[in-house]
Amino acid sequence: MKRTPINELLKSTDLGKEINVKGWVRTKRGNKSVAFINLNDGSIIHGIQIVADLTNFDENLMKLITTGSCISVNGTLVQSQGQGQAVEIQATHIEVYGSADAELYPLQKKGHTLEFLREIAHLRPRTNTFGAVLRIRHAMAFAIHKYFNDHGFYYIHTPIITGSDAEGAGAMFRVTTLDPINPPKNDKGEVNYEEDFFGKETNLTVSGQLEGELAALALSKIYTFGPTFRAENSNTARHLAEFWMIEPEVAFNDLVDNMDLAEDFLKYLIQYALEHCNDDLEFLTKMYDNELLSRLRFVVENHFERLTYTEAVEILKTTDHKFEFPVDWGADLQSEHERYLVEKHFKRPVILTHYPKEIKAFYMKQSEDGKTVKAMDVLFPGIGEIIGGSQREEDYEKLHTRILEMGIHEKDLWWYLETRKYGTCPHAGFGLGFERLILFVTGMGNIRDVIPFPRTPKNAEF
RNA sequence: UCUUCCUUAGCUCAGUUGGUUAGAGCAUUUGACUGUUAAUCAAAGGGUCCCUGGUUCGAGCCCAGGAGGGAGAGCCA
């Protein structure tokens, strides 16, 4: 008999129908004559109740059906006699695919701490929490592609191995096939990367933006969505060494267009989650964050506050609120400053623009005032910076001068500069941290709990 | 990397002034119960007190070093 997913069975009204269901046992309880098995197959957060009349089942078979075991059940879909569920399965035959030793299986019927579940990341997808997070993660990935496809963007695959470190976005992981014990040396006694696989030093990408710009200056509207690697020794609830990033880049867009895109895009994604992930969001709201659903709705329904860095500094300087770090024009804002603006002052998402050029990347469009660049950071409550982007400097001379000023090796960027030499145009884009989006949408507190197998300093298990 | 807190049973945690045989709840096992919902009730089993060294008649507890984890910060997405 063909398996029916549990999400279909739970909404079925086809009482009396013979069905087959397969999944993993969450709990088993009962007495001498009847057993109740809560079975989950990951198709939905809810399990279906299997009722086994023990006069029909061998005692030894029933002993194998433990928390964590995997079974296949044939039976009849019936109206439930008990409270708590509309329908249940009256079992006629049960096959055990794999038992799970109850003395050893680490997942219990009771709740576990998220820290403990991180240590058993190979089993945590079987929990309600991670099932919900992973289904939402999928829905967001799908919605990202759908949004861009529906808006005329093309998905570009930028390289994961890169030969330049000029992007300046952070420390990089080296990629090499050289012998780590006895690498070939050159005349100066340095490692000779000319003998390495690519004939030069290579690293894992820290951003697909520069290559994304090349594609945007041909296809007009593009986006990337791929893994990104940062070798920073960051130990926080918001950083990973390996994470996924979405980077749209649009020719002919200016900073305002860029902000409009970022706001519309984020609201679309959150709205998509509200419409397609309701069961999972309700579970997370109930178990972890009472205000999750109302916060998501609030973000969708209200405009993002837009102001310049200079205006933000004025607000921070005139408030009575005491900060640990001083606020001064020219210095980057501290986390506490961003949090104050988002969570206390405006109480909504904030887009800050026109930062001092000294604290931003070389490729950002220089403003007419000569002091700021057309950068934008989208700040979210509880997350901080969820998007960072800018209009790009399309003027060859200005860009070239800025590269020299910042001491960047121009020979690594000849190809990037050529786009400004041949048919340059105004363009803008941004980067959205996928896991930070998932943090916000799920209400989880630690970024290690929104990616299946987190990579962080001192941790690459699984 | 910095600040700070933590590490005791499978899990979550108590553990007094340094003192005999280290505790609880849950989980597990066994038993009771003819419809349970994290079932309930009863009993039992279960310990490298993170590691190394030191102080002491005696260390889960005090000291030093190390490892791992949490929270906050920096860097950023």
XYZ file of N, CA, C and O (backbone and C1' of nucleotides) in Angstrom, chain A residues 29 31-33 36 49 81-83 85 88 102-103 108-110 113 115-116 118 230 233-236 239-240 243 334-335 385-386 436 446 448 458, chain B residues 1-3 10-13 25-40 45-46 67-77:
396
model
N 2.232 5.214 24.793
C 1.678 5.082 26.139
C 0.479 4.167 26.042
O 0.109 3.718 24.951
N -1.983 0.922 28.202
C -2.136 -0.032 29.304
C -2.056 -1.433 28.730
O -1.527 -1.645 27.644
N -2.603 -2.409 29.443
C -2.458 -3.805 29.065
C -3.190 -4.145 27.773
O -2.800 -5.048 27.046
N -4.176 -3.377 27.449
C -5.004 -3.780 26.313
C -4.880 -2.882 25.094
O -5.251 -3.272 23.999
N -1.138 3.647 22.537
C -1.283 4.847 21.721
C 0.099 5.297 21.296
O 0.980 5.499 22.123
N -2.119 9.986 15.761
C -2.214 8.970 16.807
C -2.529 7.609 16.195
O -3.516 7.459 15.475
N -11.745 8.683 19.343
C -12.618 8.597 20.516
C -12.131 9.505 21.628
O -12.856 9.823 22.551
N -10.838 9.866 21.572
C -10.267 10.676 22.648
C -10.265 12.151 22.312
O -10.671 12.565 21.229
N -9.803 12.921 23.276
C -9.678 14.363 23.070
C -8.340 14.657 22.395
O -7.427 13.861 22.425
N -7.431 15.213 19.170
C -7.215 15.033 17.738
C -8.532 14.600 17.098
O -9.351 13.931 17.724
N -7.631 9.472 13.885
C -6.520 8.631 14.317
C -6.528 7.375 13.452
O -7.451 7.153 12.650
N 15.722 2.262 24.122
C 15.189 3.299 25.000
C 16.191 3.715 26.079
O 16.137 4.828 26.592
N 17.123 2.799 26.421
C 18.127 3.143 27.428
C 19.167 4.118 26.862
O 19.829 4.818 27.593
N 14.227 12.391 24.552
C 13.162 11.909 25.438
C 11.838 12.555 25.060
O 11.772 13.436 24.221
N 10.819 12.052 25.732
C 9.504 12.658 25.500
C 9.478 14.096 26.010
O 8.694 14.902 25.558
N 10.349 14.373 26.981
C 10.343 15.692 27.607
C 11.156 16.680 26.777
O 11.898 16.313 25.882
N 17.144 21.153 26.358
C 17.698 22.475 26.107
C 18.268 22.519 24.692
O 18.702 21.506 24.143
N 21.003 23.889 23.885
C 22.439 23.612 23.975
C 22.700 22.114 23.886
O 23.624 21.670 23.201
N 21.894 21.326 24.571
C 22.063 19.863 24.488
C 21.781 19.375 23.068
O 22.523 18.553 22.526
N 22.236 20.847 20.337
C 23.350 21.173 19.449
C 24.406 20.075 19.465
O 25.092 19.851 18.471
N 33.417 32.927 6.417
C 34.200 33.944 7.108
C 35.006 33.262 8.200
O 34.444 32.568 9.054
N 37.106 34.975 14.149
C 36.919 34.284 15.428
C 35.763 34.938 16.170
O 35.938 35.538 17.225
N 34.592 34.814 15.580
C 33.396 35.432 16.159
C 32.626 34.401 16.965
O 32.240 33.361 16.439
N 32.419 34.714 18.228
C 31.646 33.805 19.092
C 30.420 34.528 19.593
O 30.402 35.038 20.703
N 29.403 34.592 18.771
C 28.176 35.260 19.164
C 26.990 34.437 18.686
O 27.145 33.487 17.923
N 26.614 34.947 14.529
C 27.671 34.717 13.543
C 27.936 33.242 13.300
O 27.973 32.450 14.237
N 28.173 32.914 12.031
C 28.598 31.571 11.649
C 29.836 31.697 10.760
O 30.013 32.703 10.068
N 27.802 30.389 6.238
C 26.397 30.791 6.229
C 25.962 31.059 4.789
O 26.762 30.984 3.866
N 27.531 51.420 17.587
C 27.653 50.193 18.369
C 26.314 49.446 18.355
O 25.267 50.043 18.089
N 26.385 48.171 18.711
C 25.149 47.381 18.800
C 24.105 48.060 19.673
O 22.925 48.091 19.338
N 21.811 44.192 12.273
C 21.911 44.355 10.828
C 21.513 43.062 10.121
O 22.199 42.054 10.208
N 20.398 43.130 9.404
C 19.948 41.938 8.663
C 20.325 42.097 7.193
O 20.541 41.109 6.491
N 20.148 35.020 9.423
C 19.601 36.111 10.247
C 18.122 36.326 9.929
O 17.330 36.638 10.817
N 19.501 31.889 18.875
C 20.899 31.610 18.534
C 20.990 31.100 17.096
O 20.302 30.146 16.723
N 23.008 29.308 15.686
C 23.405 27.899 15.564
C 22.178 26.975 15.527
O 22.310 25.788 15.208
N 36.024 26.335 16.452
C 36.208 25.111 17.243
C 35.046 24.126 17.084
O 34.860 23.263 17.940
P 41.404 32.889 20.752
O 41.204 34.424 21.168
C 42.291 35.315 21.086
C 41.796 36.720 21.271
C 41.084 36.981 22.594
O 42.003 37.216 23.648
C 39.814 37.912 20.813
P 41.600 36.770 25.135
O 40.685 37.978 25.635
C 41.207 39.295 25.735
C 40.100 40.266 26.079
C 39.250 39.885 27.288
O 39.869 40.259 28.514
C 37.837 40.526 25.505
P 39.576 39.370 29.839
O 38.098 39.791 30.241
C 37.818 41.119 30.659
C 36.338 41.290 30.892
C 35.700 40.256 31.809
O 35.898 40.549 33.183
C 34.354 40.532 29.880
P 24.756 9.119 32.880
O 23.762 9.634 31.747
C 24.103 9.454 30.376
C 22.918 9.861 29.546
C 22.358 11.251 29.857
O 22.983 12.230 29.056
C 20.619 9.663 29.978
P 23.325 13.678 29.643
O 21.897 14.388 29.729
C 21.215 14.757 28.538
C 19.895 15.392 28.889
C 19.977 16.563 29.856
O 20.274 17.775 29.197
C 18.316 15.061 30.603
P 21.024 18.947 29.982
O 19.967 19.425 31.073
C 18.788 20.114 30.675
C 17.973 20.476 31.882
C 18.742 21.184 32.988
O 18.900 22.567 32.707
C 17.423 19.470 33.936
P 20.069 23.383 33.436
O 19.621 23.270 34.953
C 20.540 23.184 35.993
C 19.808 22.726 37.215
C 20.603 22.815 38.500
O 20.543 24.147 39.016
C 19.540 20.706 38.372
P 12.201 12.236 43.365
O 11.873 13.151 42.116
C 10.948 14.225 42.225
C 10.930 15.022 40.944
C 10.731 14.195 39.682
O 9.363 13.901 39.430
C 12.549 15.663 39.374
P 8.992 12.469 38.781
O 9.514 12.575 37.282
C 8.898 13.474 36.361
C 9.778 13.692 35.156
C 10.102 12.450 34.326
O 9.049 12.081 33.446
C 12.070 13.700 34.682
P 8.834 10.558 33.066
O 10.173 10.176 32.284
C 10.409 10.644 30.968
C 11.753 10.165 30.482
C 11.933 8.645 30.451
O 11.393 8.076 29.275
C 13.793 9.642 31.498
P 10.739 6.606 29.319
O 11.944 5.659 29.731
C 13.024 5.417 28.834
C 14.009 4.464 29.465
C 13.399 3.163 29.987
O 13.266 2.208 28.948
C 14.809 4.094 31.642
P 12.033 1.204 28.930
O 12.365 0.194 30.116
C 13.472 -0.697 30.008
C 13.606 -1.494 31.277
C 12.320 -2.145 31.780
O 12.063 -3.380 31.130
C 13.377 -1.026 33.570
P 10.556 -3.848 30.895
O 10.065 -4.233 32.370
C 10.623 -5.359 33.045
C 10.111 -5.423 34.456
C 8.593 -5.372 34.620
O 7.962 -6.618 34.348
C 9.599 -3.922 36.183
P 6.485 -6.624 33.798
O 5.621 -6.136 35.048
C 5.477 -6.991 36.182
C 4.770 -6.262 37.298
C 3.385 -5.713 36.978
O 2.374 -6.713 36.976
C 4.614 -4.091 38.163
P 1.055 -6.511 36.124
O 0.284 -5.333 36.876
C -0.244 -5.539 38.171
C -0.977 -4.309 38.641
C -2.055 -3.792 37.690
O -3.272 -4.514 37.817
C -0.721 -1.996 38.446
P -4.081 -4.914 36.506
O -4.740 -3.536 36.064
C -5.646 -2.856 36.936
C -5.897 -1.463 36.434
C -6.320 -1.368 34.965
O -7.712 -1.633 34.778
C -4.636 0.232 35.409
P -8.179 -2.630 33.606
O -8.579 -1.633 32.435
C -7.583 -0.926 31.712
C -8.161 -0.436 30.419
C -9.425 0.399 30.581
O -9.392 1.411 29.589
C -9.878 -1.433 29.197
P -9.674 2.935 29.955
O -9.256 3.486 28.541
C -7.890 3.815 28.294
C -7.847 5.101 27.498
C -9.045 6.008 27.785
O -8.621 7.342 27.651
C -8.966 5.470 25.505
P -8.535 8.336 28.924
O -6.977 8.668 28.974
C -6.080 7.785 29.629
C -4.776 7.774 28.900
C -4.235 9.158 28.560
O -3.562 9.705 29.677
C -4.047 7.735 26.682
P -3.380 11.288 29.752
O -2.339 11.515 28.585
C -1.426 12.582 28.570
C -1.107 12.948 27.157
C -1.282 14.444 26.885
O -0.184 14.902 26.117
C -2.484 13.165 25.298
P 0.369 16.332 26.434
O 1.919 16.117 26.629
C 2.624 15.229 25.778
C 3.701 14.541 26.552
C 3.204 13.749 27.759
O 4.007 12.589 27.936
C 4.729 15.391 28.462
P 3.342 11.237 27.601
O 2.060 11.182 28.556
C 2.198 10.796 29.903
C 0.894 11.015 30.590
C 0.891 10.722 32.080
O 1.405 11.815 32.825
C -0.989 9.707 31.069
P 2.345 11.526 34.093
O 1.373 10.809 35.125
C 0.264 11.505 35.676
C -0.585 10.559 36.482
C 0.153 9.789 37.568
O 0.303 10.555 38.755
C -1.191 8.294 36.326
P 18.271 -0.587 43.630
O 18.903 -0.513 42.166
C 19.357 -1.677 41.505
C 19.561 -1.401 40.047
C 20.593 -0.315 39.724
O 21.916 -0.819 39.703
C 18.624 0.084 38.492
P 23.129 0.113 40.193
O 23.106 1.323 39.154
C 23.466 1.117 37.787
C 23.196 2.359 36.992
C 23.975 3.597 37.421
O 25.260 3.615 36.813
C 21.698 4.154 37.121
P 42.941 25.626 26.500
O 41.794 24.518 26.478
C 42.041 23.259 25.862
C 40.864 22.338 26.067
C 39.507 22.897 25.655
O 39.284 22.796 24.263
C 39.326 21.920 27.786
P 38.374 23.898 23.502
O 36.903 23.563 24.008
C 36.280 22.340 23.641
C 35.006 22.154 24.402
C 33.990 23.281 24.311
O 33.255 23.273 23.100
C 34.208 22.649 26.553
P 32.706 24.650 22.487
O 31.504 25.006 23.461
C 30.352 24.187 23.511
C 29.445 24.596 24.633
C 28.937 26.031 24.599
O 27.888 26.233 23.678
C 29.633 25.506 26.778
P 27.613 27.693 23.069
O 26.914 28.454 24.273
C 25.639 28.043 24.737
C 25.209 28.884 25.901
C 25.139 30.384 25.641
O 23.951 30.750 24.977
C 26.225 29.995 27.693
P 23.943 32.003 23.959
O 24.077 33.254 24.939
C 23.021 33.580 25.826
C 23.433 34.707 26.727
C 23.984 35.950 26.022
O 22.964 36.783 25.508
C 25.407 35.370 27.798
P 23.219 37.606 24.148
O 24.280 38.707 24.588
C 23.880 39.775 25.432
C 25.074 40.556 25.904
C 25.955 41.177 24.813
O 25.391 42.331 24.227
C 27.326 40.177 26.434
P 25.729 42.684 22.679
O 27.274 43.049 22.720
C 27.705 44.220 23.402
C 29.206 44.333 23.374
C 29.843 44.378 21.994
O 29.742 45.648 21.391
C 31.067 42.913 23.379
P 29.630 45.777 19.772
O 31.106 45.456 19.298
C 32.192 46.328 19.632
C 33.481 45.705 19.163
C 33.515 45.359 17.680
O 33.927 46.465 16.894
C 34.227 43.496 18.953
P 33.127 46.829 15.560
O 33.521 45.661 14.548
C 34.845 45.531 14.072
C 35.004 44.226 13.352
C 34.001 43.986 12.229
O 34.406 44.594 11.023
C 34.151 42.061 13.602
P 33.344 45.497 10.174
O 32.136 44.517 9.921
C 31.861 44.045 8.624
C 31.280 42.669 8.702
C 29.871 42.534 8.144
O 29.901 42.313 6.756
C 29.990 41.508 10.276
P 28.627 42.812 5.822
O 27.528 41.687 5.946
C 26.545 41.559 4.931
C 25.354 40.773 5.414
C 24.658 41.389 6.618
O 23.279 41.112 6.546
C 25.451 39.240 7.179
